[in-house]
Short mmCIF file of C-alpha atoms and ligand atoms in Angstrom, two decimals:
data_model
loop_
_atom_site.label_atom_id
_atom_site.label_comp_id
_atom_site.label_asym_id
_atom_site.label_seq_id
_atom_site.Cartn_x
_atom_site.Cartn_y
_atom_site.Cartn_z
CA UNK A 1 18.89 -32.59 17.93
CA UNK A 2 19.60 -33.76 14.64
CA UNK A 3 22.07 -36.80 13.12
CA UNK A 4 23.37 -36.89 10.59
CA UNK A 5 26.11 -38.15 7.68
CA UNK A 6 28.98 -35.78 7.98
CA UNK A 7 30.13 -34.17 5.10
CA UNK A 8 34.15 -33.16 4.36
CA UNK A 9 33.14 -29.63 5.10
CA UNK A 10 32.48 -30.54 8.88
CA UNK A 11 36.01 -31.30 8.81
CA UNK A 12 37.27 -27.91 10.60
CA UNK A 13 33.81 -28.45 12.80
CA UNK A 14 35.10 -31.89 14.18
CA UNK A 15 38.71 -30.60 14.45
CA UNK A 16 37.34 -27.80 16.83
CA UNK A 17 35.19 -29.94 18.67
CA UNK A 18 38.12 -32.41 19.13
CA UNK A 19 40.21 -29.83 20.59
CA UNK A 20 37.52 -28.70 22.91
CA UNK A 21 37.73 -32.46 24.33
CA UNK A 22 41.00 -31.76 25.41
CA UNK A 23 41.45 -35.91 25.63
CA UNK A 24 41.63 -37.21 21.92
CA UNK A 25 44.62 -37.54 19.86
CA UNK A 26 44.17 -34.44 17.35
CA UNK A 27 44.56 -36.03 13.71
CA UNK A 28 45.24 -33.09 11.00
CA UNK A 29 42.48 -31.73 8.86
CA UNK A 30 43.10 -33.96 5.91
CA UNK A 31 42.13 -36.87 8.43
CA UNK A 32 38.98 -35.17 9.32
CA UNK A 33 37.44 -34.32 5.87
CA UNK A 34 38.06 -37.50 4.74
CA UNK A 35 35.31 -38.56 7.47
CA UNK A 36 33.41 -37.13 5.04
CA UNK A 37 34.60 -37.66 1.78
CA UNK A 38 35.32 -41.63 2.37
CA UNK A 39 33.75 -43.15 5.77
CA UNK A 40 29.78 -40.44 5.51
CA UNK A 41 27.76 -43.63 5.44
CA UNK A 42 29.48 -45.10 8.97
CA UNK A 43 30.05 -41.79 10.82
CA UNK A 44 27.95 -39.13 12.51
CA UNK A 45 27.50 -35.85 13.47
CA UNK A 46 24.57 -34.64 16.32
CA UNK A 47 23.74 -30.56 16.04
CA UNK A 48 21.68 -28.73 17.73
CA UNK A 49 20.44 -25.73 16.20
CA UNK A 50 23.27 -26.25 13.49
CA UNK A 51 25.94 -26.37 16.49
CA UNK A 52 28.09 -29.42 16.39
CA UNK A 53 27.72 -30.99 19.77
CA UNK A 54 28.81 -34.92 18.65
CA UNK A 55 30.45 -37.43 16.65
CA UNK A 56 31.59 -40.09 16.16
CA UNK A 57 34.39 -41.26 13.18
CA UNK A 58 33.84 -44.74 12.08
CA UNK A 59 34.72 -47.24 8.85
CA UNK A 60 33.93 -50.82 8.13
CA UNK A 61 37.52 -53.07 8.40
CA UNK A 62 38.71 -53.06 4.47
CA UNK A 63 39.51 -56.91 5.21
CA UNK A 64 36.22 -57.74 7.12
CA UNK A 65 33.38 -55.39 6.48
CA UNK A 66 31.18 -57.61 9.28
CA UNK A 67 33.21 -55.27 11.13
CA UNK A 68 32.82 -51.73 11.95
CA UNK A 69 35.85 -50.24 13.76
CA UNK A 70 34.79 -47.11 15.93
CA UNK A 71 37.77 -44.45 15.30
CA UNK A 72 36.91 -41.30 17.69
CA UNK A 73 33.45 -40.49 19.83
CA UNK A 74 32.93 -37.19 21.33
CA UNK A 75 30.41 -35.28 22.84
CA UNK A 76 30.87 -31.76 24.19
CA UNK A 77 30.96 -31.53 28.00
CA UNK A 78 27.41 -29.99 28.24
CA UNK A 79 25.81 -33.03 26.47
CA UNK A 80 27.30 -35.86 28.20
CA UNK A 81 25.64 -38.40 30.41
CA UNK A 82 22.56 -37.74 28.59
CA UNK A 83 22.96 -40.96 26.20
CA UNK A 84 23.59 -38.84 23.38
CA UNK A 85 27.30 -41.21 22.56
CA UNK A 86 25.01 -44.46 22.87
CA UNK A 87 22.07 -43.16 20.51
CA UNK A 88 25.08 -42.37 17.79
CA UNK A 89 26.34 -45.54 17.71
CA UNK A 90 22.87 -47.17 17.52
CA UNK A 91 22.12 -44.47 14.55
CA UNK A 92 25.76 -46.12 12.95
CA UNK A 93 24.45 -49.40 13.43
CA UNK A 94 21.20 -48.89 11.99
CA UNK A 95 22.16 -47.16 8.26
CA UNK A 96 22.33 -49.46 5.50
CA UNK A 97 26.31 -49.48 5.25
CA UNK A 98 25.90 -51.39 8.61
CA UNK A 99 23.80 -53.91 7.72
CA UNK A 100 25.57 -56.92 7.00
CA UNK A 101 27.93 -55.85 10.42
CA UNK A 102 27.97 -58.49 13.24
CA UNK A 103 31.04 -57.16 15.23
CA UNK A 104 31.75 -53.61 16.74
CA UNK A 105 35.94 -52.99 17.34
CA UNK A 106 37.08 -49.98 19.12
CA UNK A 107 40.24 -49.11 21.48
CA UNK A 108 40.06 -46.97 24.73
CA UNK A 109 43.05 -46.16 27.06
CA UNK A 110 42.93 -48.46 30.27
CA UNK A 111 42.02 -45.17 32.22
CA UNK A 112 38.99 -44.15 30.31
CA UNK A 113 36.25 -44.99 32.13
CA UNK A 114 33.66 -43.00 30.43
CA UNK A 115 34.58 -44.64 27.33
CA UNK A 116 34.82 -48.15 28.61
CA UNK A 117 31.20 -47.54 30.11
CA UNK A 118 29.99 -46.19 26.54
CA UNK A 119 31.09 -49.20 25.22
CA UNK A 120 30.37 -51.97 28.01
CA UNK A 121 26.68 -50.45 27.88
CA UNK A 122 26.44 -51.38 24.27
CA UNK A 123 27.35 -54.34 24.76
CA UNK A 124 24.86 -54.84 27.53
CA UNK A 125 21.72 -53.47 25.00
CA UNK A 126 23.32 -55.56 22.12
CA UNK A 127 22.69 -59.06 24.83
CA UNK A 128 26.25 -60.01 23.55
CA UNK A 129 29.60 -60.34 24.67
CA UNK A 130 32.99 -57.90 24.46
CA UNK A 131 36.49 -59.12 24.12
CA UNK A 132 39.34 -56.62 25.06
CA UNK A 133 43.00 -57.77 23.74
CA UNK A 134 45.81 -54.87 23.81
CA UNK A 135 46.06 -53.32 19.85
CA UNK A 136 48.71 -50.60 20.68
CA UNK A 137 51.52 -51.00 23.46
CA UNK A 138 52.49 -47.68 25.22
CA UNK A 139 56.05 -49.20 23.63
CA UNK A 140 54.76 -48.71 19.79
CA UNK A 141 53.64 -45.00 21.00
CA UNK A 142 57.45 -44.56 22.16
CA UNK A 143 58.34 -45.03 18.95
CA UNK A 144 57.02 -41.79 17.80
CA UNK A 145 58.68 -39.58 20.53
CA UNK A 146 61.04 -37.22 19.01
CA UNK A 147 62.13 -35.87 22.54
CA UNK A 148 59.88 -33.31 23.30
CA UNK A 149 58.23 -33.61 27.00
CA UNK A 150 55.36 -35.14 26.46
CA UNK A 151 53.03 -37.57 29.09
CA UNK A 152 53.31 -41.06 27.74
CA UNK A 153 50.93 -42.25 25.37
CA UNK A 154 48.76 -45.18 27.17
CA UNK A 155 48.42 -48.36 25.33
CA UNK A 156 44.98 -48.77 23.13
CA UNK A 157 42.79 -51.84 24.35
CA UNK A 158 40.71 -53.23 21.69
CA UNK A 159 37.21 -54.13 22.51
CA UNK A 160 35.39 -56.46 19.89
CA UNK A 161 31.91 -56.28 20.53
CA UNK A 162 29.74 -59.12 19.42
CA UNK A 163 28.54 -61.09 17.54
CA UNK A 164 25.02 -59.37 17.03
CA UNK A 165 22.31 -59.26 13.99
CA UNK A 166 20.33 -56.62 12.76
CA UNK A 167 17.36 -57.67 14.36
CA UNK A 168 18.93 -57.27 17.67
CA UNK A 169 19.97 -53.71 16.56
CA UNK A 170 16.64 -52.68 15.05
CA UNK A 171 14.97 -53.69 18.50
CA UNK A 172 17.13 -50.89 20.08
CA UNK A 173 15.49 -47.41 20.59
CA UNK A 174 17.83 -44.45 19.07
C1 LIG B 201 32.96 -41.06 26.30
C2 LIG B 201 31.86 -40.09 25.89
C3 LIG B 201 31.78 -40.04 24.37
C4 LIG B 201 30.51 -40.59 26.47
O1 LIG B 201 29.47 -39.75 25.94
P1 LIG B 201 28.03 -39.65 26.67
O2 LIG B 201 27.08 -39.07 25.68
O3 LIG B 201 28.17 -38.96 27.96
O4 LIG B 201 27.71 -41.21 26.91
P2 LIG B 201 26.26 -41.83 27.26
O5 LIG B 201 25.44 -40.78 27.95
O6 LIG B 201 25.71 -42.47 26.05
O7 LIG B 201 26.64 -42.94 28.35
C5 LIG B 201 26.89 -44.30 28.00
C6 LIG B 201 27.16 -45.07 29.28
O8 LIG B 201 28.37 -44.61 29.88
C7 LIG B 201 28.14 -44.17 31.21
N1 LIG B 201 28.98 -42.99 31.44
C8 LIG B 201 28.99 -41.84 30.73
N2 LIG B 201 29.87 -40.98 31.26
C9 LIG B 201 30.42 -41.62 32.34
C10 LIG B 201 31.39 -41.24 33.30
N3 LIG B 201 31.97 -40.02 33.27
N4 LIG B 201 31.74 -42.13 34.25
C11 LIG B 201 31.17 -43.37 34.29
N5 LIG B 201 30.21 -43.78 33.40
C12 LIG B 201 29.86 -42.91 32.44
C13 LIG B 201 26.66 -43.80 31.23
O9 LIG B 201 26.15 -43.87 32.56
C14 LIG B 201 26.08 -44.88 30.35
O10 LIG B 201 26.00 -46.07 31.08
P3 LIG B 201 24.77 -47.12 30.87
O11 LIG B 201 24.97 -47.71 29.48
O12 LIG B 201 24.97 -48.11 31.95
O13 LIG B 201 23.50 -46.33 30.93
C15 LIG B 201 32.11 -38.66 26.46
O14 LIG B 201 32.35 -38.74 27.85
C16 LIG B 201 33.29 -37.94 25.79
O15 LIG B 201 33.13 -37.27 24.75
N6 LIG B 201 34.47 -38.05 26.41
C17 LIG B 201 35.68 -37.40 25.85
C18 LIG B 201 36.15 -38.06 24.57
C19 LIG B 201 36.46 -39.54 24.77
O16 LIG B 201 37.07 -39.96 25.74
N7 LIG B 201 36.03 -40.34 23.75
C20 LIG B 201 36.22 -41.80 23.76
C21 LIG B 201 37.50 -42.26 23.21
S1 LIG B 201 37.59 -42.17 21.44
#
């Protein structure tokens, strides 16, 4: 298993993997090279024998870069539960663009519990604390029906993680 940077040419890889999820929102193409081209230094792809297998889409806040905001994590359904989502973030929080970070945002549906125990557990190896505060009502998703049948959208919950220091994150094992 190796991590690394991704570059915009794993674009189409991410955009497959995505739809293999089947539970993401699927952004276009353009969204997913620019993982690459802009956001390299706080994102991450795992492979295994060159096969995409993880990732995870992440950019420091433009107005408070003490803040990395966690986009989209996914690992394909034959590497889960294995820690693999946990040692990506930790490999995130460890590369230089992540140094000065204190704070760790993300947003997970209320019903995601995989997610929400990706995230709690970070918390838990950080020794810090996690807010969660609604980002996205289900009522801004509305917005964006055109009137297609469709399930609802469920609201985003943020979850601020933090504060923690770079010695607390060099301490963790990735
Ligand atoms: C969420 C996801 C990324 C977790 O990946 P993973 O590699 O299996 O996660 P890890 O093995 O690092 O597990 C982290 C923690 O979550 C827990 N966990 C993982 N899957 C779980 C599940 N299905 N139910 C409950 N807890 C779960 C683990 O036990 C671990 O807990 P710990 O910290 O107490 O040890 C993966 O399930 C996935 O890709 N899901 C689909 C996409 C998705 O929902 N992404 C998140 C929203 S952007």
């Amino acid at each position: 298993m190796i991590f690394r940077p991704p570059g915009k040419e794993d674009g189409a890889g991410i955009l497959k993997l995505v739809h293999q999820l089947g539970v993401l929102d699927i952004n276009s193409a353009y969204a997913y090279m620019l993982i690459g081209e802009h956001h390299a230094g706080t994102s991450v792809v795992a492979e295994i024998d060159g096969e995409l297998v993880g990732f995870i889409s992440a950019y420091l806040l433009p107005a408070d870069p003490e803040t990395v905001f966690v986009w989209q994590v996914g690992v394909a359904k034959a590497g889960r539960g294995k820690g693999l989502a946990t040692r990506m973030l930790v490999e995130i929080l460890k590369r230089p663009a992540c140094a000065d970070v204190r704070y760790l945002d993300t947003t997970i549906g209320p019903t995601n519990e995989p997610s929400q125990a990706l995230f709690r557990g970070l918390a838990r190896r950080l020794d810090t604390g996690m807010e969660e505060n609604e980002l996205f009502s289900a009522e801004l998703f509305d917005a964006f029906d055109e009137g297609e049948p469709h399930d609802p959208h469920e609201p985003e919950i943020l979850f601020r993680i933090g504060p923690f220091d770079g010695q607390r994150v060099n301490a963790l094992s990735s």
